[in-house]
Tab-separated table of C-alpha atoms in Angstrom:
chain	number	residue	atom	x	y	z
D	1	VAL	CA	-31.617	25.519	44.730
D	2	ALA	CA	-32.595	21.879	45.228
D	3	ALA	CA	-33.841	21.710	41.663
D	4	ILE	CA	-30.587	23.125	40.367
D	5	VAL	CA	-28.562	20.675	42.432
D	6	LEU	CA	-30.693	17.772	41.211
D	7	THR	CA	-30.329	18.871	37.611
D	8	LEU	CA	-26.560	19.146	37.945
D	9	ALA	CA	-26.360	15.737	39.572
D	10	LEU	CA	-28.347	14.110	36.774
D	11	ALA	CA	-26.229	15.838	34.180
D	12	GLU	CA	-23.118	14.561	35.923
D	13	LEU	CA	-24.466	11.029	35.939
D	14	ALA	CA	-25.366	11.165	32.291
D	15	ALA	CA	-21.960	12.522	31.357
D	16	HIS	CA	-19.977	10.016	33.373
D	17	GLY	CA	-21.343	6.647	32.830
D	18	PHE	CA	-25.017	6.503	33.302
D	19	HIS	CA	-25.180	4.248	30.267
D	20	GLY	CA	-23.163	1.388	31.601
D	21	HIS	CA	-20.108	2.022	29.485
D	22	ALA	CA	-18.413	4.624	31.569
D	23	ARG	CA	-15.019	3.024	31.125
D	24	LYS	CA	-15.523	2.044	27.551
D	25	LEU	CA	-16.013	5.245	25.735
D	26	VAL	CA	-15.688	4.474	22.093
D	27	VAL	CA	-16.021	6.724	19.169
D	28	ARG	CA	-17.940	5.171	16.339
D	29	SER	CA	-16.316	4.706	13.032
D	30	THR	CA	-16.470	7.952	11.219
D	31	PRO	CA	-16.278	8.394	7.493
D	32	LEU	CA	-13.014	9.478	6.046
D	33	ARG	CA	-12.753	11.184	2.747
D	34	LEU	CA	-10.341	10.147	0.091
D	35	THR	CA	-8.599	13.470	0.396
D	36	GLN	CA	-7.442	12.918	3.941
D	37	SER	CA	-3.771	12.472	4.497
D	38	THR	CA	-2.181	9.099	4.889
D	39	ALA	CA	-0.987	8.283	8.369
D	40	PRO	CA	0.321	5.091	9.881
D	41	ALA	CA	-2.102	2.964	11.840
D	42	ARG	CA	-2.172	4.120	15.400
D	43	HIS	CA	-4.448	4.827	18.245
D	44	HIS	CA	-5.006	8.034	20.024
D	45	ARG	CA	-5.588	7.962	23.728
D	46	SER	CA	-6.844	10.977	25.601
D	47	GLU	CA	-7.979	11.578	29.111
D	48	THR	CA	-11.521	12.633	29.660
D	49	PRO	CA	-12.394	15.172	32.362
D	50	ASP	CA	-13.456	12.426	34.735
D	51	GLY	CA	-10.167	10.618	34.296
D	52	THR	CA	-11.504	7.718	32.225
D	53	SER	CA	-9.566	6.709	29.212
D	54	ARG	CA	-10.961	7.364	25.797
D	55	VAL	CA	-9.543	5.176	23.101
D	56	ARG	CA	-10.249	6.111	19.601
D	57	HIS	CA	-9.292	4.284	16.496
D	58	ARG	CA	-7.533	6.296	13.947
D	59	HIS	CA	-7.515	4.115	10.958
D	60	PRO	CA	-4.555	4.671	8.768
D	61	VAL	CA	-6.143	6.325	5.942
D	62	GLY	CA	-7.407	8.471	3.479
D	63	LYS	CA	-5.475	6.509	0.946
D	64	LEU	CA	-4.208	3.102	0.137
D	65	ARG	CA	-0.468	2.865	-0.341
D	66	PRO	CA	0.852	2.113	-3.806
D	67	PRO	CA	3.659	-0.415	-4.176
D	68	ALA	CA	7.238	0.730	-3.732
D	69	GLN	CA	7.729	-0.145	-7.384
D	70	PRO	CA	4.915	-0.730	-9.840
D	71	PRO	CA	4.773	-4.152	-11.431
D	72	SER	CA	6.987	-4.555	-14.448
D	73	SER	CA	6.208	-6.392	-17.587
D	74	ALA	CA	7.149	-10.007	-17.959
D	75	THR	CA	5.755	-11.924	-20.868
D	76	THR	CA	2.261	-11.078	-21.921
D	77	ALA	CA	0.193	-14.113	-22.647
D	78	ALA	CA	-2.587	-14.283	-25.146
D	79	SER	CA	-5.547	-11.977	-24.830
D	80	SER	CA	-8.691	-13.230	-23.249
D	81	PRO	CA	-10.704	-15.436	-25.591
D	82	ALA	CA	-13.706	-13.248	-24.909
D	83	GLN	CA	-11.847	-10.232	-26.187
D	84	PRO	CA	-12.906	-9.149	-29.659
D	85	ALA	CA	-10.294	-9.836	-32.229
D	86	ALA	CA	-8.344	-6.641	-32.674
D	87	PRO	CA	-7.391	-5.593	-36.180
D	88	ALA	CA	-3.931	-4.991	-34.879
D	89	PRO	CA	-0.533	-6.401	-35.611
D	90	ALA	CA	-0.106	-9.984	-34.658
D	91	GLN	CA	-0.095	-10.547	-30.949
D	92	PRO	CA	3.142	-11.848	-29.500
D	93	ALA	CA	3.105	-15.559	-29.336
D	94	PRO	CA	2.011	-16.803	-25.956
D	95	ALA	CA	4.987	-17.591	-23.870
D	96	ALA	CA	5.442	-21.067	-22.593
D	97	PRO	CA	4.112	-21.225	-19.070
D	98	SER	CA	6.902	-20.565	-16.690
D	99	PRO	CA	7.181	-23.072	-13.884
D	100	SER	CA	8.124	-20.279	-11.536
D	101	THR	CA	4.973	-18.292	-12.179
D	102	THR	CA	2.298	-17.879	-9.533
D	103	VAL	CA	-1.264	-17.256	-10.616
D	104	SER	CA	-3.316	-14.374	-9.259
D	105	GLY	CA	-6.987	-14.665	-9.998
D	106	GLY	CA	-10.350	-14.352	-8.391
D	107	SER	CA	-10.933	-16.672	-5.502
F	1	VAL	CA	3.533	-33.574	-5.026
F	2	SER	CA	6.354	-31.156	-4.911
F	3	ILE	CA	7.741	-29.882	-8.166
F	4	VAL	CA	11.359	-28.850	-8.114
F	5	GLU	CA	12.060	-25.984	-10.399
F	6	VAL	CA	14.672	-23.372	-11.032
F	7	SER	CA	13.872	-19.825	-10.074
F	8	GLN	CA	15.152	-16.714	-11.734
F	9	THR	CA	17.983	-16.432	-9.243
F	10	GLY	CA	19.124	-19.902	-10.054
F	11	ALA	CA	18.151	-21.181	-6.640
F	12	THR	CA	15.534	-23.849	-6.366
F	13	ALA	CA	12.093	-22.691	-5.490
F	14	ALA	CA	9.788	-25.646	-5.202
F	15	PRO	CA	6.286	-24.322	-4.636
F	16	GLU	CA	4.215	-25.917	-1.944
F	17	THR	CA	0.457	-25.994	-2.394
F	18	TRP	CA	-2.304	-26.949	0.002
F	19	GLU	CA	-5.859	-26.059	0.944
F	20	ALA	CA	-6.720	-23.616	3.710
F	21	LEU	CA	-9.276	-20.864	4.369
F	22	GLY	CA	-11.542	-22.447	1.774
F	23	THR	CA	-9.081	-21.923	-1.021
F	24	THR	CA	-5.662	-22.817	-2.354
F	25	VAL	CA	-2.451	-21.695	-0.701
F	26	VAL	CA	0.807	-21.476	-2.624
F	27	LEU	CA	4.098	-20.943	-0.832
F	28	ARG	CA	7.345	-20.110	-2.590
F	29	LEU	CA	10.529	-19.853	-0.595
F	30	ASP	CA	13.681	-18.730	-2.290
F	31	THR	CA	15.981	-21.160	-0.553
F	32	TRP	CA	17.245	-24.688	-0.988
F	33	ASP	CA	17.632	-25.376	2.686
F	34	ARG	CA	15.122	-27.994	3.832
F	35	SER	CA	15.000	-26.985	7.451
F	36	ARG	CA	14.489	-23.337	6.561
F	37	ARG	CA	11.803	-24.261	4.086
F	38	ALA	CA	10.076	-26.377	6.692
F	39	ALA	CA	10.246	-23.507	9.166
F	40	GLY	CA	8.742	-21.195	6.578
F	41	ARG	CA	5.900	-23.562	5.878
F	42	ARG	CA	5.132	-23.999	9.556
F	43	ALA	CA	5.040	-20.233	9.985
F	44	VAL	CA	2.511	-19.898	7.173
F	45	GLU	CA	0.337	-22.708	8.517
F	46	ARG	CA	0.292	-21.107	11.947
F	47	GLU	CA	-0.807	-17.751	10.573
F	48	LEU	CA	-3.545	-19.238	8.426
F	49	GLU	CA	-4.893	-21.338	11.261
F	50	ALA	CA	-4.875	-18.307	13.523
F	51	ILE	CA	-6.861	-16.170	11.108
F	52	ASP	CA	-9.322	-19.006	10.526
F	53	THR	CA	-9.895	-19.394	14.251
F	54	ALA	CA	-10.315	-15.668	14.687
F	55	ALA	CA	-12.193	-14.489	11.628
F	56	SER	CA	-13.996	-17.333	9.861
F	57	ARG	CA	-17.704	-16.800	9.280
F	58	PHE	CA	-18.128	-20.526	8.673
F	59	ARG	CA	-16.727	-21.862	11.940
F	60	SER	CA	-19.161	-21.751	14.820
F	61	ASP	CA	-16.220	-21.712	17.247
F	62	SER	CA	-14.498	-18.707	15.700
F	63	GLU	CA	-14.283	-15.406	17.485
F	64	LEU	CA	-16.137	-13.746	14.640
F	65	SER	CA	-19.046	-16.157	14.957
F	66	ARG	CA	-19.208	-15.289	18.629
F	67	VAL	CA	-19.406	-11.622	17.722
F	68	ASN	CA	-22.116	-12.337	15.166
F	69	ARG	CA	-24.151	-14.166	17.802
F	70	ALA	CA	-23.781	-11.415	20.375
F	71	GLY	CA	-26.873	-9.493	19.361
F	72	GLY	CA	-25.495	-6.008	19.748
F	73	SER	CA	-23.493	-6.611	22.932
F	74	TRP	CA	-19.830	-5.906	23.506
F	75	VAL	CA	-17.654	-8.962	22.911
F	76	PRO	CA	-14.045	-9.311	24.064
F	77	ILE	CA	-11.783	-10.350	21.205
F	78	GLY	CA	-8.161	-11.256	20.663
F	79	PRO	CA	-5.566	-9.038	19.029
F	80	LEU	CA	-5.723	-10.803	15.679
F	81	LEU	CA	-9.465	-10.341	15.229
F	82	ARG	CA	-9.008	-6.807	16.437
F	83	ASP	CA	-6.472	-6.242	13.641
F	84	ALA	CA	-8.725	-7.914	11.087
F	85	LEU	CA	-11.680	-5.778	12.126
F	86	ALA	CA	-9.590	-2.619	12.092
F	87	LEU	CA	-8.475	-3.477	8.578
F	88	ALA	CA	-12.041	-4.167	7.449
F	89	LEU	CA	-13.204	-0.852	8.899
F	90	HIS	CA	-10.276	0.824	7.208
F	91	ALA	CA	-11.411	-0.766	3.956
F	92	ALA	CA	-14.928	0.551	4.406
F	93	GLN	CA	-13.652	4.016	5.205
F	94	VAL	CA	-11.163	4.360	2.413
F	95	THR	CA	-13.630	3.034	-0.141
F	96	GLU	CA	-16.506	4.977	1.387
F	97	GLY	CA	-18.421	1.783	1.931
F	98	ALA	CA	-17.729	0.031	-1.367
F	99	VAL	CA	-15.965	-2.687	0.623
F	100	ASP	CA	-18.368	-3.391	3.455
F	101	LEU	CA	-17.784	-5.826	6.329
F	102	THR	CA	-21.493	-5.928	7.267
F	103	LEU	CA	-22.655	-7.981	4.288
F	104	GLY	CA	-22.601	-11.318	6.106
F	105	ARG	CA	-26.346	-11.694	6.365
F	106	ASP	CA	-26.816	-10.784	2.720
F	107	LEU	CA	-24.347	-13.478	1.701
F	108	VAL	CA	-26.167	-16.036	3.834
F	109	GLU	CA	-29.536	-15.071	2.367
F	110	LEU	CA	-28.081	-15.475	-1.092
F	111	GLY	CA	-27.026	-19.018	-0.241
F	112	TYR	CA	-23.365	-18.465	0.564
F	113	ASP	CA	-23.697	-19.820	4.060
F	114	ARG	CA	-20.817	-22.244	4.325
F	115	ASP	CA	-17.226	-22.717	3.316
F	116	TRP	CA	-16.965	-22.477	-0.436
F	117	ARG	CA	-15.256	-25.861	-0.638
F	118	GLU	CA	-18.334	-27.481	0.880
F	119	LEU	CA	-20.652	-25.830	-1.602
F	120	ASP	CA	-18.372	-26.791	-4.415
F	121	ALA	CA	-17.767	-30.361	-3.296
F	122	ALA	CA	-21.447	-31.064	-2.841
F	123	GLY	CA	-22.213	-29.498	-6.174
F	124	GLU	CA	-24.912	-27.745	-4.254
F	125	ARG	CA	-26.608	-24.754	-5.719
F	126	ARG	CA	-29.176	-23.007	-3.641
F	127	ASP	CA	-32.614	-22.813	-5.136
F	128	ARG	CA	-34.887	-21.102	-2.710
F	129	ALA	CA	-38.363	-19.811	-3.278
F	130	GLY	CA	-38.547	-16.078	-3.697
F	131	ALA	CA	-35.956	-13.567	-4.665
F	132	PRO	CA	-33.590	-11.856	-2.263
F	133	THR	CA	-35.113	-8.712	-0.948
F	134	GLY	CA	-32.008	-6.598	-0.539
F	135	ARG	CA	-30.642	-4.761	2.448
F	136	GLU	CA	-32.642	-3.283	5.224
F	137	SER	CA	-29.972	-0.906	6.467
F	138	LEU	CA	-27.297	0.915	4.573
F	139	GLU	CA	-23.861	1.756	5.883
F	140	ALA	CA	-24.216	-0.340	9.011
F	141	TRP	CA	-20.438	-0.464	9.044
F	142	ARG	CA	-20.429	3.059	10.446
F	143	LEU	CA	-22.084	1.675	13.583
F	144	VAL	CA	-19.504	-1.011	14.256
F	145	GLU	CA	-17.573	-0.084	17.372
F	146	LEU	CA	-14.095	-1.317	18.113
F	147	ASP	CA	-12.304	-0.770	21.365
F	148	ASP	CA	-8.711	-1.411	22.330
F	149	ALA	CA	-8.704	-1.413	26.084
F	150	PRO	CA	-9.150	-4.329	26.187
F	151	PRO	CA	-9.866	-5.405	22.597
F	152	SER	CA	-13.603	-5.713	22.145
F	153	VAL	CA	-16.193	-5.085	19.485
F	154	ARG	CA	-19.863	-4.379	19.227
F	155	CYS	CA	-21.862	-4.488	16.053
F	156	PRO	CA	-25.493	-3.486	15.715
F	157	ARG	CA	-28.123	-6.087	16.490
F	158	GLY	CA	-29.041	-8.033	13.378
F	159	VAL	CA	-25.809	-7.242	11.575
F	160	MET	CA	-23.577	-10.126	10.590
F	161	LEU	CA	-19.948	-9.392	9.865
F	162	ASP	CA	-18.081	-11.047	7.032
F	163	LEU	CA	-14.358	-10.363	6.758
F	164	GLY	CA	-13.791	-12.799	3.920
F	165	ALA	CA	-11.750	-10.805	1.470
F	166	THR	CA	-9.767	-8.561	3.740
F	167	ALA	CA	-9.044	-11.245	6.329
F	168	LYS	CA	-7.670	-13.557	3.666
F	169	ALA	CA	-5.390	-10.838	2.352
F	170	LEU	CA	-4.305	-9.913	5.859
F	171	ALA	CA	-3.445	-13.562	6.399
F	172	ALA	CA	-1.303	-13.557	3.258
F	173	ASP	CA	0.624	-10.498	4.453
F	174	ARG	CA	1.148	-11.899	7.925
F	175	ALA	CA	2.088	-15.327	6.610
F	176	ALA	CA	4.640	-13.945	4.160
F	177	ARG	CA	6.251	-11.838	6.865
F	178	ALA	CA	6.336	-14.716	9.324
F	179	ALA	CA	7.697	-17.172	6.783
F	180	ALA	CA	10.420	-14.804	5.630
F	181	GLY	CA	11.486	-14.380	9.229
F	182	ALA	CA	11.405	-18.094	9.968
F	183	ALA	CA	13.189	-19.156	6.794
F	184	GLY	CA	15.539	-16.227	6.406
F	185	ALA	CA	14.682	-16.027	2.731
F	186	GLY	CA	12.465	-14.274	0.272
F	187	VAL	CA	8.899	-15.541	0.355
F	188	LEU	CA	5.790	-15.422	-1.769
F	189	VAL	CA	2.479	-16.496	-0.261
F	190	ALA	CA	-0.648	-16.751	-2.391
F	191	VAL	CA	-3.941	-17.327	-0.627
F	192	GLY	CA	-6.585	-17.936	-3.234
F	193	GLY	CA	-4.680	-15.865	-5.722
F	194	ASP	CA	-4.125	-12.916	-3.399
F	195	ILE	CA	-0.380	-12.608	-3.203
F	196	ALA	CA	1.983	-11.176	-0.610
F	197	VAL	CA	5.756	-11.153	-0.902
F	198	HIS	CA	8.318	-10.454	1.778
F	199	GLY	CA	12.083	-10.467	2.074
F	200	PRO	CA	14.557	-10.399	-0.773
F	201	ALA	CA	12.891	-10.932	-4.132
F	202	PRO	CA	14.415	-12.914	-6.969
F	203	ALA	CA	16.619	-10.776	-9.193
F	204	ALA	CA	13.927	-9.924	-11.714
F	205	GLY	CA	11.096	-10.040	-9.222
F	206	TRP	CA	8.379	-12.523	-8.429
F	207	ARG	CA	6.665	-13.664	-11.584
F	208	ILE	CA	2.879	-13.500	-11.392
F	209	HIS	CA	0.276	-14.335	-13.995
F	210	VAL	CA	-2.965	-12.389	-13.572
F	211	THR	CA	-6.110	-13.991	-14.889
F	212	ASP	CA	-9.770	-14.501	-14.002
F	213	ASP	CA	-9.453	-17.553	-11.789
F	214	HIS	CA	-6.591	-18.389	-9.447
F	215	ARG	CA	-7.143	-22.086	-10.187
F	216	SER	CA	-6.142	-21.523	-13.785
F	217	GLY	CA	-2.690	-22.367	-14.982
F	218	ALA	CA	-0.065	-19.871	-15.958
F	219	ASP	CA	-1.070	-20.361	-19.587
F	220	ALA	CA	-4.611	-19.072	-19.037
F	221	PRO	CA	-5.559	-15.855	-20.818
F	222	GLY	CA	-4.143	-12.904	-18.958
F	223	GLN	CA	-0.855	-11.147	-18.409
F	224	THR	CA	2.351	-12.010	-16.624
F	225	VAL	CA	4.046	-9.334	-14.536
F	226	LEU	CA	6.871	-9.073	-12.027
F	227	ILE	CA	6.665	-7.575	-8.551
F	228	GLY	CA	9.421	-7.047	-6.027
F	229	SER	CA	7.558	-6.196	-2.862
F	230	GLY	CA	4.133	-5.648	-1.345
F	231	GLY	CA	1.165	-7.478	-2.732
F	232	LEU	CA	-0.991	-8.145	-5.728
F	233	ALA	CA	-4.631	-9.156	-5.528
F	234	THR	CA	-7.286	-10.073	-8.033
F	235	SER	CA	-11.042	-9.969	-7.574
F	236	SER	CA	-13.406	-11.466	-10.088
F	237	THR	CA	-17.111	-11.976	-10.598
F	238	SER	CA	-16.385	-15.035	-12.706
F	239	VAL	CA	-15.487	-17.236	-9.727
F	240	ARG	CA	-17.569	-18.409	-6.766
F	241	ASN	CA	-20.717	-18.412	-8.828
F	242	TRP	CA	-23.925	-20.212	-7.933
F	243	SER	CA	-27.605	-20.113	-8.812
F	244	LEU	CA	-30.477	-18.810	-6.735
F	245	GLY	CA	-33.684	-19.640	-8.516
F	246	ASN	CA	-33.153	-18.388	-12.017
F	247	ARG	CA	-30.544	-15.881	-11.019
F	248	ARG	CA	-26.823	-16.245	-11.311
F	249	MET	CA	-25.029	-15.168	-8.163
F	250	HIS	CA	-21.449	-14.303	-7.338
F	251	HIS	CA	-19.760	-13.354	-4.110
F	252	ILE	CA	-18.986	-9.652	-4.619
F	253	LEU	CA	-22.003	-7.774	-3.358
F	254	ASP	CA	-23.158	-4.244	-3.975
F	255	PRO	CA	-23.512	-2.720	-0.487
F	256	ARG	CA	-26.384	-0.576	-1.695
F	257	ASP	CA	-28.743	-3.488	-2.232
F	258	GLY	CA	-26.907	-6.523	-0.877
F	259	LEU	CA	-27.047	-8.291	-4.222
F	260	PRO	CA	-24.220	-9.412	-6.496
F	261	VAL	CA	-22.819	-6.304	-8.082
F	262	ARG	CA	-23.643	-5.767	-11.706
F	263	SER	CA	-20.290	-4.480	-12.809
F	264	ARG	CA	-18.780	-3.715	-16.177
F	265	TRP	CA	-15.620	-5.299	-14.752
F	266	ARG	CA	-15.398	-9.029	-14.423
F	267	THR	CA	-11.851	-9.053	-13.046
F	268	ALA	CA	-9.686	-6.459	-11.328
F	269	SER	CA	-6.018	-6.961	-10.436
F	270	VAL	CA	-4.254	-4.376	-8.296
F	271	ALA	CA	-0.715	-4.035	-6.933
F	272	ALA	CA	-0.146	-2.176	-3.671
F	273	ALA	CA	2.213	-1.845	-0.735
F	274	SER	CA	0.556	-4.851	0.870
F	275	CYS	CA	-1.725	-7.659	-0.171
F	276	ALA	CA	-4.449	-6.293	2.092
F	277	GLU	CA	-4.413	-2.916	0.399
F	278	ALA	CA	-4.325	-4.540	-3.033
F	279	ASN	CA	-7.313	-6.683	-2.064
F	280	ILE	CA	-9.301	-3.723	-0.791
F	281	ALA	CA	-8.665	-1.888	-4.036
F	282	SER	CA	-9.426	-4.819	-6.332
F	283	THR	CA	-12.746	-5.476	-4.603
F	284	ALA	CA	-13.596	-1.781	-4.627
F	285	ALA	CA	-12.813	-1.550	-8.324
F	286	ILE	CA	-15.438	-4.181	-9.134
F	287	VAL	CA	-18.024	-2.420	-6.971
F	288	LEU	CA	-17.236	1.132	-8.064
F	289	VAL	CA	-17.827	0.215	-11.712
F	290	ASP	CA	-17.532	3.434	-13.717
F	291	ASP	CA	-15.674	5.289	-10.968
F	292	ALA	CA	-13.071	2.562	-10.609
F	293	LEU	CA	-10.462	3.896	-13.025
F	294	ARG	CA	-10.582	7.403	-11.588
F	295	TRP	CA	-10.478	6.060	-8.039
F	296	LEU	CA	-7.501	3.793	-8.707
F	297	ASP	CA	-5.658	6.564	-10.489
F	298	GLN	CA	-6.329	8.901	-7.589
F	299	HIS	CA	-4.689	6.398	-5.260
F	300	ARG	CA	-1.825	5.829	-7.725
F	301	LEU	CA	-2.495	2.119	-7.611
F	302	PRO	CA	-1.318	0.114	-10.615
F	303	ALA	CA	-4.274	-1.940	-11.820
F	304	ARG	CA	-5.538	-4.051	-14.672
F	305	LEU	CA	-9.290	-4.192	-15.111
F	306	VAL	CA	-10.934	-6.593	-17.526
F	307	ASP	CA	-14.458	-5.783	-18.652
F	308	THR	CA	-17.200	-8.260	-19.405
F	309	ASP	CA	-16.152	-8.340	-23.062
F	310	GLY	CA	-12.629	-9.299	-22.094
F	311	GLU	CA	-11.105	-5.920	-22.871
F	312	ALA	CA	-8.324	-4.970	-20.454
F	313	GLN	CA	-7.839	-1.424	-19.192
F	314	LEU	CA	-4.615	-0.459	-17.468
F	315	VAL	CA	-4.202	2.338	-14.952
F	316	GLY	CA	-1.694	3.705	-12.437
F	317	GLY	CA	1.436	2.512	-14.203
F	318	TRP	CA	0.420	-1.082	-14.745
F	319	PRO	CA	2.743	-2.375	-17.478
F	320	ARG	CA	1.577	-3.111	-20.987
């Protein structure tokens, strides 16, 4: 009986904080597959049997959200100089740079 | 120098440009009102300073540097770094590790160990003996633990976090939202070419020229598009280049070996519901190489990928 009691006590200790993080139970990041549904960022809080709080990140995901509207065409500038010359109809003339244009490029 | 110009709505939209986060910031506010414009600028500056203090790998006093020095211990953090880390983990999850926040040490070993402006200004190019050896552990991001009560983080001993790309894009989103609120007007914020817009857009949309390098002018080779909301980001292997011995390096690493990715794409531009999501996808596209088009299409993300020969491929409804 003593052995059983000792075993149960050790098991209890191990389950409830023997590792020094009894009140900081954190679930490691787990992989999500691309097929998972999209959900808003939120956190799920549940109560563990010993009353400690378990906070788990549920990252919003599965997917990245597309824009409300896809980009629309403005004026297409010249092709990249590294691009092979295409035997196609003449490219539209490069538009004059618009002063209200913002540049997106690698940074 | 401020350039006064006429926007598509007819209102003035003088862009403001300055340096922050190791890159160039462009702010466009769709209002004439000086006090509202000033309020918008202040809001952007506050957000950028906050993200720098929280998430810079190059500032020894940043919260992130404290985490990186913690040697596997739990570190209390503020809500902003918590959000930035959650986003970076989200990026790793949704890209299945193609965008990896645990590449900090690899970047340092490759010579990218300080703010890019300092490397650039000094004209310094690292030339160390020996070649980089590659990563010792794969998918360390799965071992990063983030807690909310109170906000704290623990990353495995020996792992150095780098939030560079996603933190910058998060800053753009936050700054655009804050500036729109402060100025009561439509706002575009570009942080190193990663663009977030918020509030009412000009009638035709915000006009954006996508190209290899954000420092290029609007007449550089590329394509001009219009967006009305969300964000647009571009990643490129043709910027932030340096030499290590005889090898040419760039800043987008392959998580599998910790070395600059050898991609068929030199530049990827993606539009998404936010700048952060666009940035995650544009970085992933470079890393995913042959899977990029399928992956982008699967996520219904409009994108323009330019290969190393300069050929552009469009996917997800990106306009021609």
